[in-house]
XYZ file of C-alpha atoms in Angstrom:
716
model
C -45.260 44.415 -35.599
C -48.424 44.787 -33.579
C -50.787 47.489 -34.702
C -51.084 48.715 -31.119
C -47.476 49.880 -31.242
C -48.125 51.779 -34.484
C -51.269 53.348 -33.062
C -49.362 54.280 -29.929
C -46.584 55.943 -31.972
C -49.067 57.857 -34.091
C -51.010 58.980 -31.045
C -47.845 60.156 -29.301
C -46.732 62.109 -32.357
C -50.220 63.572 -32.701
C -50.188 64.834 -29.109
C -46.688 66.209 -29.602
C -47.850 68.137 -32.683
C -50.798 69.654 -30.809
C -48.507 70.658 -27.952
C -46.054 72.180 -30.449
C -48.780 74.329 -32.020
C -49.725 75.923 -28.718
C -46.141 76.161 -27.439
C -44.754 77.845 -30.563
C -47.505 80.455 -30.535
C -46.968 81.120 -26.849
C -43.179 81.365 -27.268
C -43.557 83.892 -30.098
C -45.785 86.094 -27.920
C -43.643 85.674 -24.805
C -40.413 86.737 -26.545
C -42.049 89.955 -27.751
C -42.209 91.227 -24.158
C -45.959 91.820 -24.337
C -46.703 89.366 -21.487
C -45.611 89.840 -17.924
C -42.949 87.639 -16.379
C -45.500 86.030 -14.046
C -47.741 85.030 -16.965
C -44.787 83.656 -18.934
C -43.606 81.576 -15.978
C -47.095 80.230 -15.177
C -47.990 79.303 -18.762
C -44.543 77.810 -19.377
C -44.917 75.633 -16.287
C -48.398 74.562 -17.391
C -47.120 73.557 -20.842
C -44.290 71.540 -19.328
C -46.722 69.862 -16.926
C -49.029 68.901 -19.818
C -46.072 67.327 -21.603
C -45.279 65.237 -18.523
C -48.884 64.199 -17.940
C -49.428 63.150 -21.558
C -46.121 61.448 -22.150
C -45.645 57.795 -23.017
C -48.851 55.835 -22.370
C -50.615 58.469 -20.277
C -53.419 60.779 -21.294
C -54.821 63.585 -19.234
C -57.756 65.889 -19.964
C -59.799 68.225 -17.815
C -63.406 67.383 -17.184
C -66.103 69.520 -18.766
C -67.015 70.993 -15.396
C -63.473 72.183 -14.699
C -63.049 73.402 -18.261
C -66.216 75.496 -18.183
C -65.354 76.946 -14.777
C -61.833 77.950 -15.823
C -63.064 79.402 -19.116
C -65.577 81.568 -17.249
C -62.804 82.681 -14.879
C -60.634 83.749 -17.826
C -63.507 85.615 -19.433
C -64.295 87.358 -16.147
C -60.654 88.234 -15.523
C -60.257 89.867 -18.945
C -62.025 93.195 -18.155
C -60.279 93.353 -14.772
C -56.958 92.765 -16.489
C -57.697 95.475 -19.024
C -58.847 98.048 -16.464
C -56.604 97.433 -13.450
C -53.750 94.952 -14.083
C -52.332 95.388 -17.586
C -54.206 98.632 -18.338
C -53.552 97.942 -21.991
C -55.911 96.392 -24.529
C -53.210 94.529 -26.471
C -51.579 92.999 -23.389
C -54.898 91.933 -21.857
C -56.085 90.416 -25.146
C -52.843 88.523 -25.670
C -53.036 87.111 -22.156
C -56.621 85.980 -22.793
C -55.661 84.273 -26.061
C -52.778 82.428 -24.402
C -54.885 81.258 -21.462
C -57.722 80.048 -23.696
C -55.259 78.147 -25.892
C -53.829 76.513 -22.771
C -57.290 75.473 -21.581
C -58.104 74.007 -24.997
C -54.876 72.022 -24.841
C -55.815 70.556 -21.463
C -59.252 69.496 -22.751
C -58.266 67.587 -25.924
C -60.294 64.402 -26.282
C -61.729 64.178 -29.790
C -61.540 65.888 -33.116
C -63.731 68.790 -32.073
C -61.308 69.749 -29.289
C -58.383 69.241 -31.674
C -59.895 71.708 -34.138
C -60.304 74.199 -31.307
C -56.643 73.790 -30.375
C -55.636 74.389 -34.006
C -57.711 77.567 -34.017
C -56.205 78.714 -30.711
C -52.659 78.057 -31.932
C -53.378 79.981 -35.137
C -54.724 82.930 -33.127
C -51.568 82.903 -31.006
C -49.397 83.000 -34.114
C -51.412 85.851 -35.661
C -51.160 87.818 -32.420
C -47.415 87.180 -32.302
C -47.074 88.428 -35.887
C -48.605 91.723 -34.763
C -46.534 92.319 -31.629
C -43.299 90.461 -32.394
C -40.711 91.633 -34.903
C -37.796 89.567 -33.617
C -35.941 86.738 -35.276
C -37.445 84.300 -32.758
C -40.771 84.728 -34.512
C -39.326 83.051 -37.613
C -38.283 80.004 -35.581
C -41.724 79.877 -33.942
C -43.422 80.183 -37.329
C -41.416 77.268 -38.735
C -42.111 75.282 -35.562
C -45.842 75.901 -35.908
C -45.789 74.841 -39.544
C -43.898 71.679 -38.622
C -46.329 70.916 -35.781
C -49.336 71.484 -38.034
C -47.898 69.129 -40.665
C -47.300 66.517 -37.989
C -50.836 66.822 -36.632
C -52.436 66.522 -40.068
C -50.246 63.572 -41.084
C -50.855 61.575 -37.910
C -54.566 62.301 -38.034
C -54.741 61.071 -41.636
C -52.879 57.870 -40.791
C -54.932 57.204 -37.681
C -58.158 57.458 -39.657
C -57.144 54.546 -41.927
C -57.441 50.902 -41.030
C -53.990 49.446 -40.444
C -53.920 45.754 -39.700
C -51.092 44.234 -37.693
C -49.265 43.019 -40.783
C -50.050 45.597 -43.438
C -47.672 48.205 -42.062
C -44.317 47.849 -43.780
C -42.133 49.917 -41.437
C -41.111 49.443 -37.856
C -42.332 51.776 -35.147
C -39.101 53.771 -35.148
C -39.121 54.020 -38.941
C -42.698 55.268 -38.830
C -41.624 58.071 -36.505
C -38.547 58.863 -38.567
C -40.485 58.918 -41.835
C -43.198 61.167 -40.462
C -40.749 63.638 -38.935
C -38.719 63.753 -42.160
C -41.827 64.335 -44.256
C -43.024 67.111 -41.938
C -39.582 68.741 -42.042
C -39.655 68.645 -45.846
C -43.141 70.174 -45.901
C -41.993 72.893 -43.510
C -38.986 73.687 -45.692
C -41.084 73.843 -48.850
C -43.651 76.030 -47.099
C -40.907 78.392 -45.904
C -39.462 78.651 -49.420
C -42.872 79.271 -50.963
C -43.794 81.794 -48.272
C -40.508 83.658 -48.765
C -41.084 83.875 -52.501
C -44.629 85.182 -52.010
C -43.412 87.640 -49.364
C -40.743 89.080 -51.659
C -43.020 89.363 -54.708
C -46.333 90.646 -53.318
C -46.811 94.438 -53.021
C -45.794 95.790 -49.647
C -48.154 97.724 -47.349
C -46.895 100.929 -45.714
C -44.974 100.691 -42.461
C -47.319 102.910 -40.525
C -49.954 100.200 -40.099
C -47.582 98.285 -37.793
C -46.556 101.162 -35.565
C -49.526 101.194 -33.203
C -49.469 97.427 -32.566
C -45.958 96.890 -31.283
C -45.662 96.172 -27.591
C -43.814 98.496 -25.230
C -40.107 98.304 -24.586
C -38.109 99.388 -21.539
C -37.195 103.088 -21.757
C -33.884 104.044 -23.278
C -31.058 105.750 -21.465
C -32.540 108.402 -19.197
C -35.408 109.265 -21.526
C -38.484 110.587 -19.838
C -39.521 113.637 -17.893
C -36.958 113.182 -15.131
C -33.573 111.617 -14.424
C -33.018 110.341 -10.909
C -29.432 109.767 -9.853
C -28.703 106.060 -10.264
C -31.083 105.407 -13.174
C -28.401 104.960 -15.821
C -26.255 102.963 -13.422
C -29.040 100.389 -13.152
C -29.522 100.424 -16.920
C -25.825 99.683 -17.484
C -26.216 96.320 -15.773
C -28.251 95.095 -18.777
C -26.989 93.782 -22.127
C -30.102 94.675 -24.151
C -29.414 96.048 -27.638
C -30.936 99.494 -28.173
C -29.639 100.511 -31.571
C -27.284 99.729 -34.448
C -25.036 102.376 -35.944
C -23.014 102.584 -39.157
C -20.645 105.568 -39.289
C -19.002 107.030 -42.393
C -16.119 109.474 -42.228
C -14.979 109.116 -38.617
C -11.843 107.348 -37.446
C -13.024 106.131 -34.054
C -16.802 105.677 -33.599
C -16.185 104.507 -30.027
C -15.676 108.146 -28.991
C -19.028 109.347 -30.317
C -21.671 110.575 -27.891
C -25.165 109.666 -29.079
C -27.326 112.377 -27.563
C -30.967 111.590 -26.920
C -32.153 114.260 -24.486
C -31.027 116.841 -21.926
C -32.218 118.039 -18.511
C -32.013 121.565 -17.167
C -33.712 121.686 -13.746
C -32.069 120.121 -10.664
C -33.597 119.801 -7.204
C -30.603 118.222 -5.481
C -31.559 114.577 -6.173
C -32.978 114.392 -9.672
C -33.031 116.282 -12.952
C -36.181 117.294 -14.810
C -37.289 119.252 -17.862
C -39.377 122.379 -18.194
C -42.459 122.168 -20.385
C -41.635 124.824 -22.977
C -42.796 125.391 -26.559
C -40.880 123.343 -29.116
C -39.837 124.061 -32.692
C -41.386 122.139 -35.596
C -38.967 121.290 -38.416
C -40.546 120.245 -41.728
C -39.319 117.146 -43.531
C -39.169 117.752 -47.284
C -38.812 114.632 -49.435
C -37.491 112.686 -46.459
C -34.849 115.305 -45.496
C -34.989 117.674 -42.513
C -32.636 120.679 -42.317
C -31.650 121.310 -38.699
C -28.919 123.952 -39.180
C -29.146 127.320 -40.896
C -26.825 128.625 -43.568
C -24.559 130.353 -41.050
C -24.261 127.241 -38.861
C -23.442 125.051 -41.855
C -20.478 127.340 -42.611
C -18.933 126.725 -39.188
C -15.512 125.021 -39.432
C -14.980 121.504 -38.201
C -14.980 117.911 -39.418
C -18.205 116.366 -40.722
C -19.475 112.822 -40.707
C -22.533 110.922 -41.872
C -24.077 107.915 -40.191
C -27.071 105.598 -40.183
C -28.982 104.577 -37.062
C -31.500 101.796 -36.476
C -33.366 102.201 -33.226
C -35.099 99.348 -31.474
C -38.714 99.586 -30.331
C -39.240 102.261 -27.725
C -42.022 104.191 -26.051
C -40.151 107.469 -26.596
C -39.912 109.535 -29.794
C -36.350 110.802 -29.262
C -33.714 110.299 -31.950
C -30.124 109.631 -30.910
C -27.730 111.891 -32.809
C -23.974 112.435 -32.637
C -22.322 115.826 -33.069
C -24.256 118.882 -34.214
C -26.703 117.463 -36.799
C -27.209 119.595 -39.884
C -29.412 117.256 -41.924
C -31.509 114.252 -40.909
C -32.992 111.779 -43.374
C -36.070 110.169 -41.818
C -39.471 108.799 -42.801
C -41.660 111.273 -40.902
C -43.779 114.316 -41.793
C -41.972 116.671 -39.370
C -39.404 116.650 -36.569
C -39.670 118.358 -33.191
C -36.734 120.193 -31.576
C -37.174 120.920 -27.878
C -35.699 123.901 -26.054
C -33.046 121.577 -24.603
C -31.905 120.522 -28.074
C -33.527 117.083 -28.295
C -34.708 115.956 -31.762
C -37.915 113.936 -31.621
C -40.482 112.362 -33.888
C -43.971 113.878 -33.759
C -45.378 110.571 -32.513
C -44.399 107.601 -30.390
C -43.111 105.108 -32.993
C -43.461 101.826 -31.027
C -41.640 100.214 -33.943
C -38.062 100.164 -35.131
C -36.977 103.487 -36.571
C -34.258 103.962 -39.171
C -32.726 107.320 -40.034
C -29.504 108.897 -41.263
C -27.771 112.161 -40.411
C -25.013 114.496 -41.537
C -23.415 116.296 -38.579
C -20.569 118.603 -37.627
C -18.225 117.311 -34.963
C -17.354 119.525 -32.041
C -13.903 121.080 -31.890
C -13.071 122.908 -28.667
C -9.996 124.565 -30.187
C -11.863 126.202 -33.080
C -14.011 129.299 -32.793
C -17.450 128.527 -34.165
C -18.102 132.024 -35.467
C -21.147 134.103 -34.672
C -23.339 132.264 -32.158
C -26.710 133.579 -31.079
C -26.435 134.391 -27.330
C -28.745 132.860 -24.775
C -31.783 134.802 -23.672
C -32.015 135.961 -20.021
C -34.741 133.375 -19.436
C -32.500 130.573 -20.704
C -29.557 131.805 -18.661
C -31.702 131.758 -15.517
C -32.983 128.295 -16.368
C -29.535 126.817 -17.017
C -27.960 128.377 -13.910
C -30.764 127.453 -11.495
C -29.495 125.693 -8.365
C -30.982 124.241 -5.180
C -29.228 124.705 -1.874
C -25.571 123.748 -2.320
C -23.250 122.793 0.518
C -20.573 125.403 1.257
C -17.797 122.829 1.031
C -18.856 122.063 -2.562
C -18.685 125.799 -3.344
C -15.199 126.087 -1.833
C -14.034 122.996 -3.745
C -15.311 124.505 -6.998
C -13.511 127.793 -6.372
C -10.299 125.972 -5.478
C -10.387 123.869 -8.649
C -10.928 126.890 -10.939
C -8.813 129.518 -9.164
C -6.254 129.596 -12.000
C -8.795 129.485 -14.846
C -9.432 132.787 -16.579
C -12.473 132.134 -18.792
C -15.525 129.820 -18.854
C -13.882 127.345 -21.246
C -10.817 127.020 -19.026
C -12.992 126.672 -15.917
C -15.035 123.892 -17.518
C -11.867 122.049 -18.595
C -10.407 122.384 -15.088
C -13.504 120.843 -13.482
C -13.600 118.072 -16.092
C -9.920 117.278 -15.513
C -10.306 117.261 -11.714
C -13.236 114.856 -11.759
C -11.480 112.504 -14.168
C -8.246 112.385 -12.229
C -9.356 112.445 -8.594
C -12.578 110.425 -8.457
C -13.233 106.794 -9.351
C -15.847 105.185 -11.554
C -18.029 102.360 -10.193
C -21.459 100.860 -10.756
C -21.999 100.242 -7.042
C -24.985 102.309 -5.977
C -25.580 103.650 -2.455
C -27.673 101.226 -0.423
C -29.759 104.002 1.164
C -30.953 107.369 -0.201
C -28.549 110.208 0.564
C -29.771 113.605 1.749
C -27.201 115.401 -0.445
C -25.931 113.065 -3.205
C -23.615 115.671 -4.796
C -21.839 116.502 -1.510
C -21.534 112.811 -0.607
C -20.085 111.996 -4.023
C -17.546 114.837 -4.106
C -16.424 114.850 -0.483
C -17.133 111.427 1.070
C -17.631 108.465 -1.284
C -15.665 109.949 -4.198
C -16.913 107.024 -6.267
C -19.880 106.760 -8.575
C -21.066 106.354 -12.147
C -21.696 108.775 -14.963
C -24.796 110.533 -13.532
C -22.843 111.567 -10.445
C -19.904 112.850 -12.499
C -22.140 114.757 -14.928
C -24.436 116.136 -12.221
C -21.497 117.261 -10.083
C -19.845 119.073 -12.994
C -23.123 120.743 -14.008
C -23.664 121.949 -10.426
C -20.076 123.242 -10.158
C -20.426 125.100 -13.470
C -23.649 126.703 -12.289
C -21.909 127.760 -9.087
C -19.539 129.721 -11.338
C -22.465 131.188 -13.307
C -21.815 129.106 -16.431
C -25.060 127.793 -18.055
C -25.004 124.002 -18.154
C -27.251 120.996 -18.560
C -26.968 117.212 -18.313
C -27.224 115.271 -21.577
C -28.128 111.586 -21.709
C -27.733 108.921 -24.368
C -25.060 106.396 -25.284
C -21.338 106.386 -25.843
C -19.505 104.227 -28.363
C -20.559 100.648 -28.917
C -19.041 97.390 -30.062
C -18.330 96.561 -33.692
C -19.894 93.433 -35.145
C -17.795 92.306 -38.135
C -20.498 89.837 -39.209
C -23.048 92.578 -39.883
C -20.810 95.622 -40.378
C -22.750 97.636 -37.770
C -21.798 99.014 -34.369
C -24.015 97.546 -31.654
C -25.064 99.986 -28.938
C -26.314 98.232 -25.824
C -27.735 99.246 -22.476
C -24.285 98.986 -20.906
C -23.231 101.818 -23.254
C -25.756 104.209 -21.644
C -24.045 107.403 -20.607
C -24.559 110.955 -19.367
C -22.325 113.980 -19.777
C -22.403 117.792 -19.505
C -23.107 120.508 -22.029
C -21.807 123.948 -21.071
C -22.511 127.235 -22.810
C -19.202 128.755 -23.878
C -19.335 132.282 -25.370
C -18.376 132.242 -29.032
C -18.778 128.462 -29.316
C -22.274 127.737 -28.064
C -23.064 124.461 -26.343
C -19.912 122.372 -25.877
C -19.870 118.799 -24.553
C -17.702 117.815 -21.586
C -17.379 114.253 -20.316
C -16.018 114.206 -16.743
C -16.389 110.425 -16.348
C -12.966 108.715 -16.102
C -11.731 106.733 -19.072
C -11.443 103.587 -16.895
C -15.228 103.254 -17.289
C -14.554 100.905 -20.198
C -12.850 98.431 -17.875
C -16.164 97.815 -16.108
C -17.623 96.151 -19.210
C -16.552 93.208 -21.377
C -14.411 94.327 -24.315
C -15.862 91.843 -26.765
C -19.013 89.937 -27.471
C -19.051 86.147 -27.756
C -19.159 84.873 -31.315
C -22.629 83.385 -30.910
C -24.009 86.747 -29.785
C -22.475 88.467 -32.790
C -23.957 85.829 -35.099
C -27.375 86.223 -33.498
C -27.144 90.010 -33.748
C -26.152 89.776 -37.432
C -29.156 87.538 -38.115
C -31.362 90.014 -36.248
C -30.045 92.911 -38.344
C -30.748 90.954 -41.522
C -34.230 90.022 -40.280
C -35.075 93.613 -39.389
C -33.803 94.980 -42.694
C -35.206 92.448 -45.149
C -38.290 91.180 -43.325
C -39.625 93.675 -40.783
C -38.547 96.823 -42.662
C -39.123 95.320 -46.103
C -41.163 97.887 -48.018
C -41.699 99.058 -51.569
C -38.333 100.807 -51.649
C -36.430 97.664 -50.690
C -38.619 95.650 -53.038
C -37.641 97.951 -55.917
C -33.975 97.661 -54.916
C -34.234 93.859 -54.856
C -35.929 93.737 -58.257
C -33.326 96.061 -59.759
C -30.495 93.989 -58.304
C -32.050 90.743 -59.561
C -32.424 92.278 -63.021
C -28.761 93.301 -63.099
C -27.685 89.855 -61.908
C -29.902 88.230 -64.543
C -28.491 90.361 -67.333
C -24.902 89.955 -66.228
C -25.485 86.223 -65.761
C -26.698 85.806 -69.329
C -23.767 87.831 -70.627
C -21.354 85.712 -68.611
C -23.013 82.491 -69.790
C -22.803 83.578 -73.437
C -19.162 84.500 -72.996
C -18.374 81.155 -71.368
C -20.206 79.204 -74.083
C -18.541 81.206 -76.831
C -15.127 80.661 -75.317
C -15.792 76.958 -74.833
C -16.967 76.524 -78.426
C -13.923 78.380 -79.736
C -11.633 76.212 -77.630
C -13.320 73.041 -78.905
C -12.970 74.162 -82.497
C -9.323 74.950 -81.960
C -8.776 71.569 -80.300
C -10.580 69.740 -83.118
C -8.228 71.260 -85.669
C -5.145 70.021 -83.877
C -3.607 66.553 -83.798
C -4.527 66.085 -80.120
C -8.231 66.295 -80.891
C -8.371 62.539 -81.565
C -7.224 61.728 -78.034
C -9.570 64.341 -76.618
C -12.577 62.883 -78.425
C -11.607 59.359 -77.332
C -11.341 60.510 -73.721
C -14.773 62.164 -73.862
C -16.360 59.033 -75.340
C -14.709 56.856 -72.708
C -15.961 59.063 -69.885
C -19.480 59.012 -71.327
C -19.512 55.222 -71.552
C -18.101 54.871 -68.060
C -20.656 57.247 -66.564
C -23.501 55.438 -68.328
C -22.311 52.075 -67.015
C -21.954 53.422 -63.483
C -25.397 54.922 -63.641
C -26.895 51.661 -64.866
C -24.962 49.380 -62.553
C -24.564 51.289 -59.301
C -26.827 54.282 -59.213
C -30.083 52.871 -60.466
C -30.506 50.218 -57.798
C -29.966 52.519 -54.755
C -32.421 54.992 -56.257
C -34.910 52.209 -56.908
C -34.509 50.846 -53.381
C -35.022 54.309 -51.910
C -38.027 54.876 -54.165
C -39.602 51.547 -53.269
C -39.051 52.113 -49.553
C -40.518 55.569 -49.825
C -43.501 54.211 -51.681
C -44.040 51.673 -48.914
C -44.792 54.296 -46.272
C -47.572 53.314 -43.889
C -50.053 55.674 -45.477
C -51.971 52.780 -47.066
C -52.136 49.039 -46.267
C -49.700 46.920 -48.329
C -51.177 43.928 -50.166
C -49.173 40.830 -51.108
C -50.253 41.302 -54.717
C -48.629 44.738 -54.810
C -45.404 43.285 -53.491
C -45.495 40.555 -56.163
C -45.836 43.182 -58.895
C -42.734 44.914 -57.510
C -41.023 41.512 -57.458
C -41.753 41.054 -61.179
C -40.358 44.540 -61.934
C -37.135 43.700 -60.101
C -36.738 40.453 -62.063
C -37.457 42.298 -65.312
C -34.573 44.648 -64.569
C -32.399 41.555 -64.125
C -33.484 40.221 -67.534
C -36.320 37.822 -66.588
C -39.979 38.426 -67.373
C -42.943 36.195 -66.541
C -45.135 35.257 -69.500
C -48.872 35.689 -68.936
C -49.585 31.947 -69.201
C -47.187 30.956 -66.385
C -48.269 30.627 -62.798
C -46.004 32.111 -60.128
C -44.754 28.631 -59.163
C -43.988 27.693 -62.789
C -42.152 30.958 -63.367
C -40.063 30.471 -60.231
C -39.237 26.887 -61.196
C -38.109 28.032 -64.668
C -35.497 30.322 -63.218
C -31.936 28.906 -63.230
C -30.001 27.875 -60.190
C -28.063 30.575 -58.404
C -28.675 33.330 -55.907
C -31.282 35.043 -58.063
C -33.265 31.825 -58.553
C -33.079 30.850 -54.875
C -34.361 34.223 -53.704
C -37.102 34.252 -56.350
C -38.356 30.766 -55.419
C -38.338 31.635 -51.701
C -40.227 34.853 -52.416
C -42.800 32.913 -54.488
C -43.396 30.380 -51.688
C -43.880 33.117 -49.099
C -46.098 35.055 -51.501
C -48.412 32.093 -52.037
C -48.529 31.390 -48.297
C -49.369 35.020 -47.593
C -51.976 35.478 -50.287
C -53.651 32.083 -50.399
C -52.764 30.677 -46.988
C -53.711 33.801 -44.970
C -50.246 33.895 -43.412
C -50.035 37.698 -43.216
C -46.901 37.592 -41.075
C -44.966 36.646 -44.228
C -45.171 40.237 -45.538
C -42.144 41.315 -43.497
C -40.163 38.455 -45.054
C -41.354 39.450 -48.527
C -40.044 42.976 -48.003
C -36.693 41.619 -46.878
C -36.444 39.336 -49.924
C -37.288 42.257 -52.227
C -34.395 44.236 -50.793
C -32.095 41.252 -51.275
C -33.152 40.922 -54.925
C -32.541 44.609 -55.547
C -29.034 44.358 -54.125
C -27.919 41.607 -56.529
C -24.964 42.861 -58.572
C -24.408 42.089 -62.272
C -21.755 39.523 -61.334
C -24.363 37.563 -59.342
C -26.781 37.340 -62.231
C -27.225 34.179 -64.300
C -24.834 33.335 -67.147
C -25.447 34.889 -70.535
C -26.651 31.654 -72.072
C -29.366 31.189 -69.519
C -30.281 34.843 -69.669
C -30.735 34.522 -73.393
C -33.403 31.899 -72.812
C -35.515 34.462 -71.054
C -35.647 36.644 -74.145
C -37.969 34.110 -75.763
C -40.635 35.134 -73.292
C -42.619 38.192 -74.303
C -41.891 41.212 -72.136
C-alpha cells in the first residue's frame, strides 16, 4: 500500500482530532446556556464550515494577516461585550475563549499552531466545567479525551518514517485500529478519573455557586407578574425541579408555592418592599411554625425537592411548612409568605420539608388576625368596571360568610369559563373585564387575578400565589418531574379562624392542554440527569461518607457470603466423597478438566495468538522481514518443529516434510529471502498472509507422528 495513502489517513484523523477538541469544548459551554443563541449559531456554522473546507484532500488555513486582524478584533470587542452587550464578566470571557479557539483552529499549519489549539480546547473544557453542571458535560469530556488521544497518536505515527512496504495494515485497518485504541484510552481514563473523583476529599459546594450561569426565571418569580407571563412559560418543556413526596396519596394535586403578589394595578401584580423575617437554621433545620401552629389538626407530609439553577432565591414549598431542612445559614420569610434563601444560589439547591396540608373543613384553631395595614394592602383595588362588581354580587348573593363567598366564586369560574393558552394578540385596556364578560377564556393568571379582584370587591383579603402544580412521575428515577408547563397561579384568601386558604379557580380541564406522559427517551435522559446531579455535581463529603459506609457493608457482607458459600461447597463435596456416587463425580470432573485443557490448547490458543500478533503489528513502528521470520519460527515451534542454529533458512525449509505445513513454510522462506536479500519489499504483505495461514493450521493438518518425532532430535 502506498505510503501516501497512510499519510493521508493519518493527516485526516489528526485534523479530525483537532476539530473534535475545539468542538467538544464549545458544545459543553453552549449547552450550559452561558452563550447567546447568536454566538452559538455563528460558532457552530464556523465549525461546520471548517470541517467541509478541510475534508478529504483539502486543507484550509487563514493567512497571518487575517489571523492577526481577527484576533485584534476579538480582543477589542471583549471590553465592549463586557460593558454593553453581555454585561457579565463570565459570559464575555466565555465568548472570548470560544472565539479565540475558533481562530486558532482556522490557522493550524504546524506543530506550534497545533499546541495552541490544544491549549484553547483545554481552556474551553475548564470554562465549561465551571459553568456547566449538566450530563452533556460528561459526553463532551469523554469526546475531548478521545480527540486528544487521537491527536497524540496520529502525531506520533506521523513523526516516524514509514516506507511504502513497512506498514502492515491497510488504510482502513489503520483507521480502525487507531479509533479503537483511542476509545480504549478514553474508557480507561474515564474509569481512572471516576475512581480518583470518588476517593479524593471533596471541596465545599459554596465555591461553585457564584460561577454558574444564569437560568430563565421560574414561574412568575420576580418583582412583578404581568398577565400572560405564566401562559408563555407553559409553552416550554424545561425541567425546573424534581420532587419526591412521602405520605401523600396524590402528589399531582400539590401546589408548590414560590411567591405571592399583593398589589394590582389592573394589568399586572407587584410586591411591596416590606421588612422580612429572618429564620435561623440550626444544624441544617429551620423551624417555620410555632408551637401553637404545629398543634393545628390536619394531615402532614414530608418531601424532598431539587431545584434547578435559578437567579432567584425562592424555595418552592407545598402546604404549610413547619420544618425545612436546607444547607443555608438562615432563611428569609417575606410578608407575603415566601420562603427564600439569603443569597442567590445560581446552583442547584436541594432541601426537604415537613408540612401541614390545608383542610378547608377543619377549624385551624386560634389564628393571629391581620393588622389594619395588611388588610388595606390585601384589599387594595384599582378602578373596577361596574359590570364586574354586579357579577361578583350576583355570584355570592346566597353566600353567608367569607369562606362560602370564596367557594362560590371559585365554583363559578371553574364551571362557566374555559381554559386556554391562547393569549390576546393586542394589549387590553381592562384585562379582567374582558376575561370575565367578553372572551371568557384564558389561562391561570386570568382565573386567579379575576378571583382575587372579586374577593377584594367583597372586602375579603386576597393575594395571587405563583409556583407549580403537580408534575409527572418518572419511574426510572423515582422522582416527580416538575416542568415549565406545570407553572401555575392560584388565589390565597384570608378566612377568619383558618388564616390563609388556597383556592384554585382554574378548570380541571387544564390538564388536557398538556401531554399526559413523557416519551421513554426523555424519562431515561431525566433519570441520568438526576443521577449525575446527585452523585457528581452534588457529590460532597456527606455523600462520600455514605458511599464509603455502603462499600464497607457490602465488603463485609460479601466476605461473609463467600465464606458461607465455600463452607457449604466443601461440606457438600465431603458428603459426596463419602457416598458411592463420588467415583462418578470425580471421573466427570477429571473428564471436564481434560476436555477444557484440550480445547484451550487446540482452539483457544491460536485465535489469541493471531490477535496478539496482529495487534503487535500495528503501524507504530516499521516491520522488518527479520522480525517476521522470528514470528515464523515461533509458529513452527508451536507445531512441533524447531530450526537448529546450524541450519540455514533454506535447509530448514527443505527438511520439513511434505504437506500443507511444509508447503507454506517453504513458500514463506522463499519470499523471506527475496524480501531480505533481494530487496523485494513488496513481499512483506505476502509474508503476513502466509503467517496467518500457518497459524490457522489445525492439529489434523499437521505432519504424521513419525515425522514429527524426527524434529525432536533438533535442539529447541
